[in-house]
Amino acid sequence: MKNHFSVLALCCLILFSCKKNLTPDKPNEPDLMPIDTTITKLAFSGSFIKGPWGTTSGIAKVIITKGKLQLRLDSFMVSSGPDLKVYISKELQPLNFIRLGDLKGLSGDQLYDIPGNPDFMEYPYALIYCEKFNHLFGSALLMKL
């Protein structure tokens, strides 16, 4: 009985020590980071000039991000006014314009969504405009890049 136990233990030892690995070793694969599919394209750009009622500086850019049009104001500054709005317009004195919203701040980088798909050859101006008193504070002529 003692012999049978020794033979069984020896067989188990041989069986498990000689086991062949049936799966090939895989090299360590690096963790893959997700690919950033955000593509921003700069379509139009222009520098702000002051209007008759205020001082404005900075750069207006029309960008396309994930198929969405936006007006970006970079290094932007404007003098204070009571009812300042952001437009894209067909002319400097806005008669035909698209209102992008209230001005978010008197300085700093800002971003405004542009509704629809306007033709920027027809709407070549970015304006900072006081609606309450119909005063132009600043404009940028948007040029195609």
PDB file of C-alpha atoms in Angstrom:
ATOM      1  CA  MET A   1       0.000   0.000   0.000  1.00  0.00           C
ATOM      2  CA  LYS A   2       2.904   2.217   0.808  1.00  0.00           C
ATOM      3  CA  ASN A   3       4.364   1.410  -2.599  1.00  0.00           C
ATOM      4  CA  HIS A   4       1.127   2.257  -4.372  1.00  0.00           C
ATOM      5  CA  PHE A   5       1.025   5.641  -2.665  1.00  0.00           C
ATOM      6  CA  SER A   6       4.658   6.361  -3.602  1.00  0.00           C
ATOM      7  CA  VAL A   7       4.050   5.358  -7.237  1.00  0.00           C
ATOM      8  CA  LEU A   8       0.905   7.519  -7.386  1.00  0.00           C
ATOM      9  CA  ALA A   9       2.753  10.505  -5.915  1.00  0.00           C
ATOM     10  CA  LEU A  10       5.640  10.014  -8.352  1.00  0.00           C
ATOM     11  CA  CYS A  11       3.237   9.760 -11.320  1.00  0.00           C
ATOM     12  CA  CYS A  12       1.476  12.974 -10.236  1.00  0.00           C
ATOM     13  CA  LEU A  13       4.806  14.745  -9.846  1.00  0.00           C
ATOM     14  CA  ILE A  14       5.938  13.652 -13.327  1.00  0.00           C
ATOM     15  CA  LEU A  15       2.566  14.421 -14.889  1.00  0.00           C
ATOM     16  CA  PHE A  16       2.354  17.968 -13.513  1.00  0.00           C
ATOM     17  CA  SER A  17       6.016  18.852 -13.921  1.00  0.00           C
ATOM     18  CA  CYS A  18       6.055  17.766 -17.564  1.00  0.00           C
ATOM     19  CA  LYS A  19       2.839  19.529 -18.525  1.00  0.00           C
ATOM     20  CA  LYS A  20       3.332  21.350 -21.782  1.00  0.00           C
ATOM     21  CA  ASN A  21       1.920  24.835 -22.159  1.00  0.00           C
ATOM     22  CA  LEU A  22      -0.558  24.538 -25.036  1.00  0.00           C
ATOM     23  CA  THR A  23      -1.118  28.298 -25.401  1.00  0.00           C
ATOM     24  CA  PRO A  24       1.697  30.289 -26.927  1.00  0.00           C
ATOM     25  CA  ASP A  25       3.185  33.037 -24.855  1.00  0.00           C
ATOM     26  CA  LYS A  26       1.721  36.418 -25.782  1.00  0.00           C
ATOM     27  CA  PRO A  27       4.048  39.351 -25.655  1.00  0.00           C
ATOM     28  CA  ASN A  28       2.863  42.064 -23.326  1.00  0.00           C
ATOM     29  CA  GLU A  29       0.709  44.386 -25.403  1.00  0.00           C
ATOM     30  CA  PRO A  30       0.820  48.058 -24.461  1.00  0.00           C
ATOM     31  CA  ASP A  31      -2.417  49.582 -23.232  1.00  0.00           C
ATOM     32  CA  LEU A  32      -3.891  51.427 -26.188  1.00  0.00           C
ATOM     33  CA  MET A  33      -5.130  54.958 -25.583  1.00  0.00           C
ATOM     34  CA  PRO A  34      -8.365  55.892 -27.342  1.00  0.00           C
ATOM     35  CA  ILE A  35      -7.791  57.908 -30.481  1.00  0.00           C
ATOM     36  CA  ASP A  36      -8.932  61.513 -30.249  1.00  0.00           C
ATOM     37  CA  THR A  37     -11.207  61.997 -33.245  1.00  0.00           C
ATOM     38  CA  THR A  38     -11.844  65.678 -32.525  1.00  0.00           C
ATOM     39  CA  ILE A  39     -10.720  67.574 -35.585  1.00  0.00           C
ATOM     40  CA  THR A  40     -10.767  71.339 -35.461  1.00  0.00           C
ATOM     41  CA  LYS A  41     -10.463  73.157 -38.745  1.00  0.00           C
ATOM     42  CA  LEU A  42      -9.856  76.888 -38.978  1.00  0.00           C
ATOM     43  CA  ALA A  43     -11.968  78.212 -41.851  1.00  0.00           C
ATOM     44  CA  PHE A  44     -11.983  82.042 -41.536  1.00  0.00           C
ATOM     45  CA  SER A  45     -10.105  84.548 -39.421  1.00  0.00           C
ATOM     46  CA  GLY A  46      -9.865  88.304 -38.901  1.00  0.00           C
ATOM     47  CA  SER A  47      -8.554  90.875 -36.427  1.00  0.00           C
ATOM     48  CA  PHE A  48     -10.941  93.095 -34.520  1.00  0.00           C
ATOM     49  CA  ILE A  49     -10.807  96.834 -35.073  1.00  0.00           C
ATOM     50  CA  LYS A  50     -12.454  99.357 -32.833  1.00  0.00           C
ATOM     51  CA  GLY A  51     -15.817 100.755 -33.715  1.00  0.00           C
ATOM     52  CA  PRO A  52     -17.068 104.308 -33.257  1.00  0.00           C
ATOM     53  CA  TRP A  53     -18.390 103.504 -29.759  1.00  0.00           C
ATOM     54  CA  GLY A  54     -15.762 101.358 -28.142  1.00  0.00           C
ATOM     55  CA  THR A  55     -12.335  99.847 -28.203  1.00  0.00           C
ATOM     56  CA  THR A  56     -12.129  96.246 -29.354  1.00  0.00           C
ATOM     57  CA  SER A  57      -9.111  94.016 -29.975  1.00  0.00           C
ATOM     58  CA  GLY A  58      -8.387  90.347 -30.543  1.00  0.00           C
ATOM     59  CA  ILE A  59      -8.941  87.809 -33.280  1.00  0.00           C
ATOM     60  CA  ALA A  60     -12.220  86.305 -34.501  1.00  0.00           C
ATOM     61  CA  LYS A  61     -11.998  82.800 -35.961  1.00  0.00           C
ATOM     62  CA  VAL A  62     -14.627  80.597 -37.540  1.00  0.00           C
ATOM     63  CA  ILE A  63     -13.773  77.034 -36.636  1.00  0.00           C
ATOM     64  CA  ILE A  64     -15.340  73.691 -37.440  1.00  0.00           C
ATOM     65  CA  THR A  65     -15.238  71.098 -34.653  1.00  0.00           C
ATOM     66  CA  LYS A  66     -16.983  67.755 -35.110  1.00  0.00           C
ATOM     67  CA  GLY A  67     -18.940  69.268 -37.994  1.00  0.00           C
ATOM     68  CA  LYS A  68     -20.182  72.161 -35.851  1.00  0.00           C
ATOM     69  CA  LEU A  69     -19.501  75.815 -36.747  1.00  0.00           C
ATOM     70  CA  GLN A  70     -18.285  78.104 -33.973  1.00  0.00           C
ATOM     71  CA  LEU A  71     -16.988  81.652 -33.660  1.00  0.00           C
ATOM     72  CA  ARG A  72     -13.953  81.797 -31.425  1.00  0.00           C
ATOM     73  CA  LEU A  73     -12.676  85.062 -29.968  1.00  0.00           C
ATOM     74  CA  ASP A  74      -8.982  84.837 -29.080  1.00  0.00           C
ATOM     75  CA  SER A  75      -7.071  87.352 -26.926  1.00  0.00           C
ATOM     76  CA  PHE A  76     -10.276  89.355 -26.938  1.00  0.00           C
ATOM     77  CA  MET A  77     -10.894  92.689 -25.202  1.00  0.00           C
ATOM     78  CA  VAL A  78     -13.701  95.230 -25.532  1.00  0.00           C
ATOM     79  CA  SER A  79     -14.712  98.336 -23.608  1.00  0.00           C
ATOM     80  CA  SER A  80     -17.801  98.054 -21.441  1.00  0.00           C
ATOM     81  CA  GLY A  81     -21.273  98.606 -22.856  1.00  0.00           C
ATOM     82  CA  PRO A  82     -24.839  98.065 -21.633  1.00  0.00           C
ATOM     83  CA  ASP A  83     -26.201  95.425 -24.039  1.00  0.00           C
ATOM     84  CA  LEU A  84     -23.337  93.882 -25.994  1.00  0.00           C
ATOM     85  CA  LYS A  85     -24.142  91.052 -28.420  1.00  0.00           C
ATOM     86  CA  VAL A  86     -22.068  88.964 -30.803  1.00  0.00           C
ATOM     87  CA  TYR A  87     -23.186  88.824 -34.447  1.00  0.00           C
ATOM     88  CA  ILE A  88     -21.993  87.593 -37.761  1.00  0.00           C
ATOM     89  CA  SER A  89     -23.265  90.049 -40.319  1.00  0.00           C
ATOM     90  CA  LYS A  90     -23.477  90.897 -44.011  1.00  0.00           C
ATOM     91  CA  GLU A  91     -22.498  94.518 -43.283  1.00  0.00           C
ATOM     92  CA  LEU A  92     -20.844  96.656 -40.603  1.00  0.00           C
ATOM     93  CA  GLN A  93     -24.118  98.368 -39.670  1.00  0.00           C
ATOM     94  CA  PRO A  94     -26.044  95.175 -39.035  1.00  0.00           C
ATOM     95  CA  LEU A  95     -29.233  94.962 -41.044  1.00  0.00           C
ATOM     96  CA  ASN A  96     -28.764  91.332 -42.097  1.00  0.00           C
ATOM     97  CA  PHE A  97     -27.117  89.408 -39.294  1.00  0.00           C
ATOM     98  CA  ILE A  98     -27.160  86.235 -37.236  1.00  0.00           C
ATOM     99  CA  ARG A  99     -27.170  86.818 -33.479  1.00  0.00           C
ATOM    100  CA  LEU A 100     -24.817  84.417 -31.688  1.00  0.00           C
ATOM    101  CA  GLY A 101     -25.763  85.565 -28.203  1.00  0.00           C
ATOM    102  CA  ASP A 102     -24.834  87.886 -25.391  1.00  0.00           C
ATOM    103  CA  LEU A 103     -21.170  88.774 -25.083  1.00  0.00           C
ATOM    104  CA  LYS A 104     -19.785  86.382 -22.439  1.00  0.00           C
ATOM    105  CA  GLY A 105     -17.161  88.745 -21.064  1.00  0.00           C
ATOM    106  CA  LEU A 106     -15.210  91.921 -21.732  1.00  0.00           C
ATOM    107  CA  SER A 107     -11.960  90.002 -22.109  1.00  0.00           C
ATOM    108  CA  GLY A 108     -10.581  86.546 -22.664  1.00  0.00           C
ATOM    109  CA  ASP A 109     -11.051  83.692 -25.098  1.00  0.00           C
ATOM    110  CA  GLN A 110     -14.693  82.931 -25.887  1.00  0.00           C
ATOM    111  CA  LEU A 111     -16.656  80.478 -28.020  1.00  0.00           C
ATOM    112  CA  TYR A 112     -20.071  80.918 -29.683  1.00  0.00           C
ATOM    113  CA  ASP A 113     -22.058  78.349 -31.652  1.00  0.00           C
ATOM    114  CA  ILE A 114     -23.093  79.442 -35.139  1.00  0.00           C
ATOM    115  CA  PRO A 115     -26.552  78.157 -36.040  1.00  0.00           C
ATOM    116  CA  GLY A 116     -27.252  76.722 -39.478  1.00  0.00           C
ATOM    117  CA  ASN A 117     -24.640  76.761 -42.182  1.00  0.00           C
ATOM    118  CA  PRO A 118     -24.237  80.414 -43.260  1.00  0.00           C
ATOM    119  CA  ASP A 119     -22.161  81.359 -46.289  1.00  0.00           C
ATOM    120  CA  PHE A 120     -19.279  83.392 -44.871  1.00  0.00           C
ATOM    121  CA  MET A 121     -18.760  85.054 -48.238  1.00  0.00           C
ATOM    122  CA  GLU A 122     -22.187  86.625 -47.568  1.00  0.00           C
ATOM    123  CA  TYR A 123     -21.644  87.060 -43.799  1.00  0.00           C
ATOM    124  CA  PRO A 124     -18.044  88.297 -43.702  1.00  0.00           C
ATOM    125  CA  TYR A 125     -18.142  90.286 -40.436  1.00  0.00           C
ATOM    126  CA  ALA A 126     -17.965  89.351 -36.782  1.00  0.00           C
ATOM    127  CA  LEU A 127     -19.442  92.211 -34.766  1.00  0.00           C
ATOM    128  CA  ILE A 128     -19.627  93.294 -31.147  1.00  0.00           C
ATOM    129  CA  TYR A 129     -22.766  95.373 -31.096  1.00  0.00           C
ATOM    130  CA  CYS A 130     -24.838  97.224 -28.494  1.00  0.00           C
ATOM    131  CA  GLU A 131     -28.454  96.370 -29.329  1.00  0.00           C
ATOM    132  CA  LYS A 132     -29.969  98.806 -26.841  1.00  0.00           C
ATOM    133  CA  PHE A 133     -28.394 101.896 -28.426  1.00  0.00           C
ATOM    134  CA  ASN A 134     -27.547 100.521 -31.907  1.00  0.00           C
ATOM    135  CA  HIS A 135     -23.807 101.150 -31.514  1.00  0.00           C
ATOM    136  CA  LEU A 136     -20.960  99.216 -33.077  1.00  0.00           C
ATOM    137  CA  PHE A 137     -18.185  98.501 -30.582  1.00  0.00           C
ATOM    138  CA  GLY A 138     -15.934  96.514 -32.880  1.00  0.00           C
ATOM    139  CA  SER A 139     -15.727  94.409 -36.027  1.00  0.00           C
ATOM    140  CA  ALA A 140     -13.540  91.816 -37.659  1.00  0.00           C
ATOM    141  CA  LEU A 141     -13.511  91.092 -41.378  1.00  0.00           C
ATOM    142  CA  LEU A 142     -13.455  87.287 -41.667  1.00  0.00           C
ATOM    143  CA  MET A 143     -11.117  86.172 -44.441  1.00  0.00           C
ATOM    144  CA  LYS A 144     -11.051  82.634 -45.855  1.00  0.00           C
ATOM    145  CA  LEU A 145      -7.888  80.727 -45.012  1.00  0.00           C
TER     146      LEU A 145
END
